[in-house]
Coordinates of C-alpha atoms in Angstrom, one line a residue:
X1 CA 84.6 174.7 60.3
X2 CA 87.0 173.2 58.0
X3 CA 89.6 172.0 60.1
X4 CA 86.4 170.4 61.9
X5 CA 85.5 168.8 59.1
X6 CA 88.9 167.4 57.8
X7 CA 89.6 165.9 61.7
X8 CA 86.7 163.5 61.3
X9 CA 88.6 162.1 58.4
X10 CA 91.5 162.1 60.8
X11 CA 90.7 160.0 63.8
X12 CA 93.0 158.0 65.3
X13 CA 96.2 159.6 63.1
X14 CA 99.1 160.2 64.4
X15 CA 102.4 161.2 63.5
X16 CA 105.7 158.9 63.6
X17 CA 109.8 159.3 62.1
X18 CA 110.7 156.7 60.4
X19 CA 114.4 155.7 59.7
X20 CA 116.8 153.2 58.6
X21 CA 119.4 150.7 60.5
X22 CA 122.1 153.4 59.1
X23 CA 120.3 156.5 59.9
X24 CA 121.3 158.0 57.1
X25 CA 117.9 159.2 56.8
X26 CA 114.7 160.1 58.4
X27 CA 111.4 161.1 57.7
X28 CA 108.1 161.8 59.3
X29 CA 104.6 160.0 57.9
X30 CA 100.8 159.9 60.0
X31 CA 99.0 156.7 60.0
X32 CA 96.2 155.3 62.2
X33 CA 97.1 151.5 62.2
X34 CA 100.7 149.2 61.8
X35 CA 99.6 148.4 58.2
X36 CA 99.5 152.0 56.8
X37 CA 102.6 152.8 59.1
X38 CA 104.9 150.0 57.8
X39 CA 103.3 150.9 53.9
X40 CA 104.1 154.2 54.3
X41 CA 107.7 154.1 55.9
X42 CA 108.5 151.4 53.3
X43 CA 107.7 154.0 51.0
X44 CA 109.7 157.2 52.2
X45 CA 112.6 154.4 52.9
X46 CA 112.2 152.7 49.4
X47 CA 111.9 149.1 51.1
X48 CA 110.2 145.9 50.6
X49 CA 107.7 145.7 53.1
X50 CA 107.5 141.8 52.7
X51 CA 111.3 141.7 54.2
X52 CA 110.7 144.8 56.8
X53 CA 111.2 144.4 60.4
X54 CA 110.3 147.3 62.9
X55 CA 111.4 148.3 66.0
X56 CA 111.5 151.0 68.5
X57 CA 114.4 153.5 68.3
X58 CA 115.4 153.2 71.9
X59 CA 115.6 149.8 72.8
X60 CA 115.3 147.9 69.9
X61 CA 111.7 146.9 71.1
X62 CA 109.8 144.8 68.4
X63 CA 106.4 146.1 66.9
X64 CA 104.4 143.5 66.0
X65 CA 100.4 143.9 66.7
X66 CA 98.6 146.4 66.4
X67 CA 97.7 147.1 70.0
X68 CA 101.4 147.4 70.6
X69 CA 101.2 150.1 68.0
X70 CA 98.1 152.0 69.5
X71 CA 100.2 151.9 72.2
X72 CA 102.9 154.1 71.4
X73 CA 103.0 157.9 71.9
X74 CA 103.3 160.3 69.0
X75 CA 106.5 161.4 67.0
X76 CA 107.8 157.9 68.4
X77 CA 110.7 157.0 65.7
X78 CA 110.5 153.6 64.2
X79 CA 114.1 151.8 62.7
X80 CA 113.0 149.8 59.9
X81 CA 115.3 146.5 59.6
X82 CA 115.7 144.5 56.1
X83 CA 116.1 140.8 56.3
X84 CA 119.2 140.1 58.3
X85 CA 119.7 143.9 59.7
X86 CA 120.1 144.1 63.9
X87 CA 119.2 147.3 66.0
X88 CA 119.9 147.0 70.0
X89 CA 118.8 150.3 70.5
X90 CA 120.0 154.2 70.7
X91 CA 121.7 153.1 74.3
X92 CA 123.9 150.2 72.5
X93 CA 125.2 152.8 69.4
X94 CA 126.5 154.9 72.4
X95 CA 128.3 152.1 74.3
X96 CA 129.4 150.7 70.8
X97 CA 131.2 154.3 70.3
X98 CA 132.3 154.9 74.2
X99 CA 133.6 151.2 74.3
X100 CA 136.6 152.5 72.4
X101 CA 137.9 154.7 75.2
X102 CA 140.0 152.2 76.5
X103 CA 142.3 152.2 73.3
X104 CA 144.1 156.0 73.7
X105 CA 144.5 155.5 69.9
X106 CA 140.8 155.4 69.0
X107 CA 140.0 158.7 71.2
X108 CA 139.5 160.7 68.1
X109 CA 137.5 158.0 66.2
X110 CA 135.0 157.5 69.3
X111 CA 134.8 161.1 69.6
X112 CA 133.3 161.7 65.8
X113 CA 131.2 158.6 66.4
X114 CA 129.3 160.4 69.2
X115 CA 129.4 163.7 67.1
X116 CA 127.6 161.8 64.0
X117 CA 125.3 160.4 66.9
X118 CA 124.8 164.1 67.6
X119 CA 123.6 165.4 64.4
X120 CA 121.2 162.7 63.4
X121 CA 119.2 163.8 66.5
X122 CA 116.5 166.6 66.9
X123 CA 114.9 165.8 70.2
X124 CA 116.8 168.1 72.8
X125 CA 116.7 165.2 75.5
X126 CA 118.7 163.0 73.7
X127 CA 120.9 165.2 72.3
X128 CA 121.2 165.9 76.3
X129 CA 121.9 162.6 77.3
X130 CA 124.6 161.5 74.3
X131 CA 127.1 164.8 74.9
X132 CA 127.6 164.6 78.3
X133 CA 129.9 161.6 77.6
X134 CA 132.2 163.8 75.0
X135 CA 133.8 164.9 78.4
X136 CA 135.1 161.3 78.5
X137 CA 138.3 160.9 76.4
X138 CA 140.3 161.0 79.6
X139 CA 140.3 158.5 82.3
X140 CA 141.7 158.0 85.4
X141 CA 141.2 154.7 86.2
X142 CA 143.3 154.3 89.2
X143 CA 142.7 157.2 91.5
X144 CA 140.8 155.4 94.1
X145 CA 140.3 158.4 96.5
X146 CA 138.0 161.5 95.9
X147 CA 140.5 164.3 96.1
X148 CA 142.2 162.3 93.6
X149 CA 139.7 162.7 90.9
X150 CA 137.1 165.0 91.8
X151 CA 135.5 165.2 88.5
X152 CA 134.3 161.3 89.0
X153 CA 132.3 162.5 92.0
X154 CA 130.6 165.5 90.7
X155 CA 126.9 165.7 91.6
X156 CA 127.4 162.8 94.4
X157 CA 126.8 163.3 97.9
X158 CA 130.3 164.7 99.9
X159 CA 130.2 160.9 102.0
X160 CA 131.7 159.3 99.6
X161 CA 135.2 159.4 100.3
X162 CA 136.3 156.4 97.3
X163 CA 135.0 155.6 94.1
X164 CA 134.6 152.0 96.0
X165 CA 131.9 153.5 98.5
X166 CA 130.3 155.0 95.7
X167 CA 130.3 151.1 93.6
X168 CA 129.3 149.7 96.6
X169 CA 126.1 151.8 97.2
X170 CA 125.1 151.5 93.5
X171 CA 124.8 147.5 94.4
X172 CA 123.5 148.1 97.7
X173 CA 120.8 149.9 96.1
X174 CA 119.8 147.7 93.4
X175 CA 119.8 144.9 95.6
X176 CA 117.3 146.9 97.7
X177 CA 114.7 147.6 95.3
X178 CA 114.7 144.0 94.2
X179 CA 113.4 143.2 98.2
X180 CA 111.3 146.3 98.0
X181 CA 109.8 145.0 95.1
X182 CA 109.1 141.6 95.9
X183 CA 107.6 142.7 99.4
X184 CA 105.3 145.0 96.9
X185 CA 104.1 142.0 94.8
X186 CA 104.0 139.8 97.8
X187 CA 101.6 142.8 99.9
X188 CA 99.3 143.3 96.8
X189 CA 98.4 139.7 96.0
X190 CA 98.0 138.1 99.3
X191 CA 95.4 138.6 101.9
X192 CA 95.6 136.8 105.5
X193 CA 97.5 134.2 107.2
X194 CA 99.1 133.7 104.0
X195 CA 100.4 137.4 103.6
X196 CA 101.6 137.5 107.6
X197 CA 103.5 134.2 106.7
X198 CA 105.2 135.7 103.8
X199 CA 105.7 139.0 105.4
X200 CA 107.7 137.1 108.4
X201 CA 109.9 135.1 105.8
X202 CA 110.6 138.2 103.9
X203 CA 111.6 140.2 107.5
X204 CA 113.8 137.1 107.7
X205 CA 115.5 137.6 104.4
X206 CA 116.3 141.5 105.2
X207 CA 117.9 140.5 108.3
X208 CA 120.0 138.4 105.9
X209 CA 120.6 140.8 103.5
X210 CA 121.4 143.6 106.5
X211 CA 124.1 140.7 107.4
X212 CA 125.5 140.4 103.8
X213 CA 125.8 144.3 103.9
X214 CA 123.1 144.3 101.1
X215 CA 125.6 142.8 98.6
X216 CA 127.9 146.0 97.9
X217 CA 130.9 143.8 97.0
X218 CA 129.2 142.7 93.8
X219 CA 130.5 146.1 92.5
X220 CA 133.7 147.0 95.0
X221 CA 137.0 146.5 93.4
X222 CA 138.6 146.5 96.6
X223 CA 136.7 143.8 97.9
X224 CA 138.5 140.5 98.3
X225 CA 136.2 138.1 99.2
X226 CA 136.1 137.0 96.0
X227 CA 132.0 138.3 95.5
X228 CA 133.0 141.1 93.3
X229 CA 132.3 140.8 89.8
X230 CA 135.1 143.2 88.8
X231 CA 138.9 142.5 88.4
X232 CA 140.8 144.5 91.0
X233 CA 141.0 147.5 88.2
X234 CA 137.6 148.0 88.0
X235 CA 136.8 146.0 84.7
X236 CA 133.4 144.2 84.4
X237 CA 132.3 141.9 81.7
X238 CA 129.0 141.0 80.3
X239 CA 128.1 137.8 81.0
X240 CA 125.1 137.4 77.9
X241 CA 121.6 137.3 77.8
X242 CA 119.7 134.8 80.4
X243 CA 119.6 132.2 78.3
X244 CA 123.7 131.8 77.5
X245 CA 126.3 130.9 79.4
X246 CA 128.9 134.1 77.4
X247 CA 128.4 137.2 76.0
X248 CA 129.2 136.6 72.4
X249 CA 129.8 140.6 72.0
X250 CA 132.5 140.9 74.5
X251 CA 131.0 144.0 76.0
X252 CA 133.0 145.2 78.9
X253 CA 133.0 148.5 80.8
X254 CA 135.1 150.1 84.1
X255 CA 133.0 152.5 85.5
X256 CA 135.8 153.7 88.0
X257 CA 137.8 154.9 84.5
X258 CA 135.9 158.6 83.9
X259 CA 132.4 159.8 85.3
X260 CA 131.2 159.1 82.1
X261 CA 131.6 155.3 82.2
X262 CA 130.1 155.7 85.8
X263 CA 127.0 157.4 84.5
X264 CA 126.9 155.0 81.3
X265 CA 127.0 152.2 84.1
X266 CA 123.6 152.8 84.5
X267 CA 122.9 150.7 81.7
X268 CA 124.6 147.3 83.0
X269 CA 121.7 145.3 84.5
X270 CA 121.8 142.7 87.3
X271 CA 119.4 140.1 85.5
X272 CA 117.9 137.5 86.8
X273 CA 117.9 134.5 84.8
X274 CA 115.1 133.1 86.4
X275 CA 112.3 136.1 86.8
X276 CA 111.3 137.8 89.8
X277 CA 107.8 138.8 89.7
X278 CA 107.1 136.3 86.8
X279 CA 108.1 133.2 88.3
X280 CA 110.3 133.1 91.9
X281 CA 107.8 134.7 93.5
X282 CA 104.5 133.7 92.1
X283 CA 105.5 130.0 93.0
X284 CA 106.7 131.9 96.5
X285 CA 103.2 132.5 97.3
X286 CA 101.8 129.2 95.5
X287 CA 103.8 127.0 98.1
X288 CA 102.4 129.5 100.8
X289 CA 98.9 128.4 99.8
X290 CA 99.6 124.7 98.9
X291 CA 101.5 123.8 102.4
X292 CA 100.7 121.4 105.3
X293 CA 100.9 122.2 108.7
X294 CA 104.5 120.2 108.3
X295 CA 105.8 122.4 105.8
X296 CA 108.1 125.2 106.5
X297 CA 108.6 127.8 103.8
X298 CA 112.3 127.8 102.4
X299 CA 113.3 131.6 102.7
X300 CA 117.0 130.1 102.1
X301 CA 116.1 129.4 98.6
X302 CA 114.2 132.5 97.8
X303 CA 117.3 134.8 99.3
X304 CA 119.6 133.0 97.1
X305 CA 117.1 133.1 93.8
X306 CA 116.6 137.0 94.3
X307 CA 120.0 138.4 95.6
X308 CA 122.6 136.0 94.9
X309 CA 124.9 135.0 91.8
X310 CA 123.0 131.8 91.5
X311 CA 120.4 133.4 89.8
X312 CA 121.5 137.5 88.9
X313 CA 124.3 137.6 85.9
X314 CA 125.6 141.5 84.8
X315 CA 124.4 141.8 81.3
X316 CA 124.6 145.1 79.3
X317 CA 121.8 146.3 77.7
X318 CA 122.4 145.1 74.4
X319 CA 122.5 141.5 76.0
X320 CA 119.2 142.1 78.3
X321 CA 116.3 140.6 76.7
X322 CA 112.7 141.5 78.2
X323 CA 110.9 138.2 76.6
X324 CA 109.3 135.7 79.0
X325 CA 112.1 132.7 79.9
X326 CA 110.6 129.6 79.2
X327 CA 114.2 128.0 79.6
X328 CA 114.4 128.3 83.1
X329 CA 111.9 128.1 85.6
X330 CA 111.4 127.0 89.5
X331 CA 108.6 124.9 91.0
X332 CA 106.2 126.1 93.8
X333 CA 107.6 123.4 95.5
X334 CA 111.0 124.2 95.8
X335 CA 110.0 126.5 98.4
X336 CA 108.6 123.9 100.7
X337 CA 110.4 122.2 103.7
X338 CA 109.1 119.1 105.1

């Protein structure tokens, strides 16, 4: 009866962690809105809560409204940021610490770095995820075939003969589920004539992309047709957020150096500066609806907006922002052939 009565006092509370940009500490507090979340953690942190930014643990995610806040589950840990303080998430402090592998000199120091990571954690998933890369203080960066590094290949399929094969369908497949995506969008919002035209353009673009061998020289260092966007030893650069032309980080990875650096690949996105579902094709379908009978659709200019380097860049995570992109953008009309 009395816990009954104390939860109607309690509706709506949930539990959080709170930490700071060093996580030197952490701590756990209940509140029911932002408000009494941000007083509290300012609080247990000892910070001015007129100069506190915070942000979600894992990506760096800012929270900002309240129905952002509602939104997030329970024992979700918050980083709060004084004025000036960064956080690109929980996947950027283990590239920071794996990016040092390349220098044999720094093995040691990368290796207490992931330790430290290690011990500031108490959810078993993560702790998971950051110590299967202490396995990676040696590489093997030029073994090319499998029996020449086996370890690389564990837990992939016995086709794959190179590390190459392997690159190659990692591109093949992203590029995939961008088509498979955009058919998705294009299926679900369309009805009619319109949706049978769009249907035939995209059939159009596979039998492109079938041509182009789905891209798998984007990540093939053997490839020498100059589409790669590797060096011939496997290195690949960031090339910054949509809306710069650099990466002002220098972030650079060689997933062919140690499985590790394969698995942490994962991270790298292809990132298209202008959006997919946001914008190319929205004003795909917009030009569908708006054209005359002397109007062809321009399937050449969607292929090259959703598969080629035109419009995709390799940005690492700490580079991918998720925002809208009001910097770039394409007219409904730029699909249209008279």
């Amino acid at each position: 009866m009395i816990s009954r009565f104390l939860s109607l006092f309690n509706i709506g509370m949930r539990a959080y962690k709170v930490q700071d940009v060093k996580r030197v500490v952490r701590m756990g507090i209940t509140a029911k809105s932002l408000a009494e979340a941000k007083k509290k953690g300012c609080e247990k942190l000892k910070m001015n809560p007129e100069e506190v930014t915070i942000v979600i643990e894992d990506d760096g995610t800012v929270v900002e409204s309240e129905d952002f806040f509602k939104k997030l589950p329970a024992q979700t840990v918050l980083v709060f940021l004084r004025k000036g303080e960064k956080w690109r998430g929980a996947g950027s402090l283990i590239h920071d610490a794996l990016s040092k592998l390349y220098c044999a000199t720094r093995k040691n120091e990368m290796a207490g770095q992931i330790r430290e990571l290690l011990a500031g954690e108490d959810a078993p998933e993560k702790i998971h995820i950051i110590s299967q890369y202490l396995d990676m203080l040696e590489t093997n960066i030029d073994a090319e075939e499998r029996h020449k590094d086996e370890d690389w290949f564990e837990g992939l399929n016995k086709k794959y003969k190179t590390k190459s094969d392997v690159m190659r369908n990692n591109a093949q497949t992203r590029i995939r589920s961008y088509f498979t995506t955009a058919k998705e969008q294009v299926e679900k919002e369309c009805k009619g004539l319109i949706k049978d035209d769009l249907i035939a353009a995209l059939d159009t673009i596979f039998n492109r992309l079938k041509s182009e061998d789905f891209h798998g020289s984007y990540f093939d260092r053997t490839d020498r047709s100059g589409n790669s966007m590797c060096d011939r030893k496997g290195w690949f650069q960031c090339e910054g957020p949509f809306d710069s032309k650099t990466c002002d980080k220098f972030h650079t990875i060689n997933p062919f150096a140690s499985r590790g650096y394969r698995q942490l690949f994962g991270l790298w996105n292809l990132d298209h500066i202008i959006e997919k579902s946001r914008v190319v094709i929205p004003c795909l379908i917009e030009a569908a609806q708006k054209r005359n009978k002397m109007q062809e659709l321009n399937w050449e200019n969607v292929y090259k907006l959703l598969f080629t380097r035109n419009n995709l860049k390799l940005v690492q995570i700490g580079c991918h922002k998720k925002a809208a992109r009001a910097t770039e953008n394409c007219s409904w009309e730029d699909f249209l052939i008279s």
